[in-house]
CSV table of C-alpha atoms in Angstrom, one decimal:
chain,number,residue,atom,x,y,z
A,16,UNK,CA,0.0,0.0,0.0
A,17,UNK,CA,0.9,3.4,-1.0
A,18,UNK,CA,0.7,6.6,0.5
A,19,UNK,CA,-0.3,9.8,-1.2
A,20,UNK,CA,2.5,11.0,-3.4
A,21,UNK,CA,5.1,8.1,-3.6
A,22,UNK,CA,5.9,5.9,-6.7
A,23,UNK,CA,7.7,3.0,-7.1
A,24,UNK,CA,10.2,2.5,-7.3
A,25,UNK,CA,11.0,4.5,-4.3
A,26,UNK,CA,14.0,6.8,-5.1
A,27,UNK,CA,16.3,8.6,-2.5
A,28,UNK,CA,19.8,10.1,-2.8
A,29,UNK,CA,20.8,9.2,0.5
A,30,UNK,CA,22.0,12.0,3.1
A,31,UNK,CA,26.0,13.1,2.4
A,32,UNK,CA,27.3,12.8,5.9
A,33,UNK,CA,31.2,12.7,4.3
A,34,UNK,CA,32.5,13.4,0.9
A,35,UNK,CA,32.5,9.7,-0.3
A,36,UNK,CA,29.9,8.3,2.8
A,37,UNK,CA,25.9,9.2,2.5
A,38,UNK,CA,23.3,8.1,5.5
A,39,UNK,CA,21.2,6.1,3.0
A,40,UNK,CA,18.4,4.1,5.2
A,41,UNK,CA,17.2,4.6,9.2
A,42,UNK,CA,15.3,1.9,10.2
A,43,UNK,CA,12.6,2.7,13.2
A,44,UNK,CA,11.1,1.4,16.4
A,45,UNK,CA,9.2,2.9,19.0
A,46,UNK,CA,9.3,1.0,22.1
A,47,UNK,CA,6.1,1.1,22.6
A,48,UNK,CA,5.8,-1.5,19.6
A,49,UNK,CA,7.1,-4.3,22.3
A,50,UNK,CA,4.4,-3.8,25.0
A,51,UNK,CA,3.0,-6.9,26.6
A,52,UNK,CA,-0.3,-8.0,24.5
A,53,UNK,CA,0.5,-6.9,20.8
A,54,UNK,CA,2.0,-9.2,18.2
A,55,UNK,CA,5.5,-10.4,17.7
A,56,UNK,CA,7.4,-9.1,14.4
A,57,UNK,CA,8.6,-12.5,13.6
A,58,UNK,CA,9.0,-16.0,15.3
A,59,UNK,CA,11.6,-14.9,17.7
A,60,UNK,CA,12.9,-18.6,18.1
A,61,UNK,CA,14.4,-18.4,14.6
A,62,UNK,CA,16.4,-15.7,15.8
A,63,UNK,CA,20.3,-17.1,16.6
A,64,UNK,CA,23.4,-15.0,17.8
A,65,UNK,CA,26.3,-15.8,15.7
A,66,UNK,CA,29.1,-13.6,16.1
A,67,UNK,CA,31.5,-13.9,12.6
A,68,UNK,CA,34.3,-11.9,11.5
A,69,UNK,CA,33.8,-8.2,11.3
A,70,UNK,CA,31.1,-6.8,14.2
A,71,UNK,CA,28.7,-8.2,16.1
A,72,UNK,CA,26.0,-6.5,17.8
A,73,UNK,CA,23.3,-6.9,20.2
A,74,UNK,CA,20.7,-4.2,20.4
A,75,UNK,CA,18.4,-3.9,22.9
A,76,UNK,CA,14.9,-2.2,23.1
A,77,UNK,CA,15.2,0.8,25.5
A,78,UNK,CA,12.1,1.0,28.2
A,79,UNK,CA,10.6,4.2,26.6
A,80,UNK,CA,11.6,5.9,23.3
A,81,UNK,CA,13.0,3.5,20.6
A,82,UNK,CA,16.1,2.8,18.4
A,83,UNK,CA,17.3,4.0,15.2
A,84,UNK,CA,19.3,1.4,13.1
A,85,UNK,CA,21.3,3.6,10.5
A,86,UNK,CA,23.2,1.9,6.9
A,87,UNK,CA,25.5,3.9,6.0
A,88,UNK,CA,27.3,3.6,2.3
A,89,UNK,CA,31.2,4.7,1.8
A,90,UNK,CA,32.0,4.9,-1.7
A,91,UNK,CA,34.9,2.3,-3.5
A,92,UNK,CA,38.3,3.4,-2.2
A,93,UNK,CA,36.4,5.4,1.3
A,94,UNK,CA,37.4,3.9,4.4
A,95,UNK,CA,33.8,2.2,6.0
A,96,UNK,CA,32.4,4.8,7.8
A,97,UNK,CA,31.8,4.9,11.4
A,98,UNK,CA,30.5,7.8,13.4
A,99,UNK,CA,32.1,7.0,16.5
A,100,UNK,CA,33.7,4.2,16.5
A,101,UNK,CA,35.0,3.5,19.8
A,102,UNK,CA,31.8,4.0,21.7
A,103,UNK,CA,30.2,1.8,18.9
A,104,UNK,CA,32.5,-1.3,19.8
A,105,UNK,CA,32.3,-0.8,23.4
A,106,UNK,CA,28.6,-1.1,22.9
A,107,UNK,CA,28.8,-3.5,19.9
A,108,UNK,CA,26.4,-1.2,18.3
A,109,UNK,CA,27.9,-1.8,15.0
A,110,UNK,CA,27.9,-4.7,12.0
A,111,UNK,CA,30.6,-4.3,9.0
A,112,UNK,CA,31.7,-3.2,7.2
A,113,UNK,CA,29.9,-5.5,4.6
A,114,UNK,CA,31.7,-4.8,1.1
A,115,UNK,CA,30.4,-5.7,-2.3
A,116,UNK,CA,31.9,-6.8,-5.6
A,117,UNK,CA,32.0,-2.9,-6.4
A,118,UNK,CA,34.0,-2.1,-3.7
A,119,UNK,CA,31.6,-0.4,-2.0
A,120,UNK,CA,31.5,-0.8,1.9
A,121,UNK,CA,27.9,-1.1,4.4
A,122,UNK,CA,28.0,0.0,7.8
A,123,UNK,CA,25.4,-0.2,10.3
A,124,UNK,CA,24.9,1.8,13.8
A,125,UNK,CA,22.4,0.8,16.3
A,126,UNK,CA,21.5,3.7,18.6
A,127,UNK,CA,18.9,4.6,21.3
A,128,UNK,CA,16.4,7.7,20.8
A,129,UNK,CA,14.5,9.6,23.2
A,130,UNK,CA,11.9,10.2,20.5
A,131,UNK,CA,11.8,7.9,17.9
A,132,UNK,CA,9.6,10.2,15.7
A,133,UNK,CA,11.4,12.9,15.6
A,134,UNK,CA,11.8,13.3,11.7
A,135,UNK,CA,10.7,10.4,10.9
A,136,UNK,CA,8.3,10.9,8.1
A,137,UNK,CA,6.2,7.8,8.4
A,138,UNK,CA,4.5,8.7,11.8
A,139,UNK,CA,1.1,9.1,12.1
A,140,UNK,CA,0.1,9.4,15.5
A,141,UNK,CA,-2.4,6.6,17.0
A,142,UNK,CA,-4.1,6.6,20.0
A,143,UNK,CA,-4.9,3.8,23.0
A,144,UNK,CA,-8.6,4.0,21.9
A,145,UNK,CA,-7.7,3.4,18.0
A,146,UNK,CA,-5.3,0.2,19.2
A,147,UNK,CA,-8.2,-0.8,21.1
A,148,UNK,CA,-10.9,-0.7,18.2
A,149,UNK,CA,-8.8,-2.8,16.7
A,150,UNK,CA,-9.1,-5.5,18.7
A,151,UNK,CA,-7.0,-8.9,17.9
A,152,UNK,CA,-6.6,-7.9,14.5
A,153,UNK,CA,-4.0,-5.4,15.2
A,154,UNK,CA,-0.5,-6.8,13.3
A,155,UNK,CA,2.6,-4.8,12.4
A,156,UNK,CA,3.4,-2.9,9.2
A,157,UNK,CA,6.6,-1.6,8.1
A,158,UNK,CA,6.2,2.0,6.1
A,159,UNK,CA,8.5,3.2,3.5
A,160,UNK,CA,9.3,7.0,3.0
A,161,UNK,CA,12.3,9.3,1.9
A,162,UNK,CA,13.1,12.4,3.8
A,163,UNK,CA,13.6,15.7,3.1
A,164,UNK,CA,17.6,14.6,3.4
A,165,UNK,CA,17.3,11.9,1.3
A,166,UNK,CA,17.2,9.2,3.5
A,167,UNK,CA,14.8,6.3,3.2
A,168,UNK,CA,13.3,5.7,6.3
A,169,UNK,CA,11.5,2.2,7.2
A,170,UNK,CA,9.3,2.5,10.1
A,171,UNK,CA,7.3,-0.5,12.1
A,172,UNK,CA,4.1,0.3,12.7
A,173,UNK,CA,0.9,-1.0,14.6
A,174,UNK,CA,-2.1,-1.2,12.4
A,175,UNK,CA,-5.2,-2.8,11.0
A,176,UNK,CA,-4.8,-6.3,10.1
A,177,UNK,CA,-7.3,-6.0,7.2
A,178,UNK,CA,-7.8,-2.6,5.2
């Protein structure tokens, strides 16, 4: 499903955060979205911990705000970009860098937000009352938007389980 105004395919610049490194996708979570009651995003005892060469992270859901996973995308010949490296490792807040045939290098940053909305430009606000008309056919979505910087943010979402 489509919102008002975007095509596929979806097409976004990514945000230039370097001269050879753009931001190019934010993934979203509000922590709201693991409340006691509503459904799981996936069977969560397919989920395995297997730590390989390069970085290995654990991210955890924070009590109240939410996490924003970033990609960032350094161009052949950039070093992979990290924004800060050493508090990433010490928190193992980081996988990469993943490197393709071109030479081109994919890092990812975990971090925890006090506002997981902030910017994001997916949100739609939804109350207790709409979750509870809802009723057990609430599932999760994930939305799909660029920003105004370029980035493509994917959002989870609570909604409707039929439209």
């Amino acid at each position: 499903m489509l919102g008002d105004g975007v095509r596929l395919p979806l097409e976004f610049p990514g945000q230039k955060v370097t001269e050879h490194v753009r931001r190019i996708l934010r993934f979203s979570f509000a922590s709201e979205l693991f409340s006691d009651g509503l459904p799981l995003g996936y069977n969560v005892d397919l989920s395995k911990s297997v730590s390989k060469k390069g970085r290995h992270s654990k991210w955890t859901m924070p009590e109240d705000g939410g996490l924003h996973v970033d990609v960032y995308l350094a161009e052949k010949g950039a070093d992979p970009y990290w924004p800060n490296r050493k508090a990433i490792e010490e928190k193992k807040a980081g996988i990469g860098p993943l490197v393709n045939s071109a030479g081109q290098s994919l890092t990812i940053v975990g971090k925890r937000v006090r506002d997981p909305h902030r910017g994001d430009p997916n949100f739609q606000s939804v109350d207790q009352d709409e979750i509870d008309q809802m009723g057990d056919g609430i599932v999760r979505w994930l939305c799909m938007k660029p920003d105004p910087k370029g980035v493509l943010w994917i959002t989870e979402k609570l909604g409707p389980a039929i439209l």
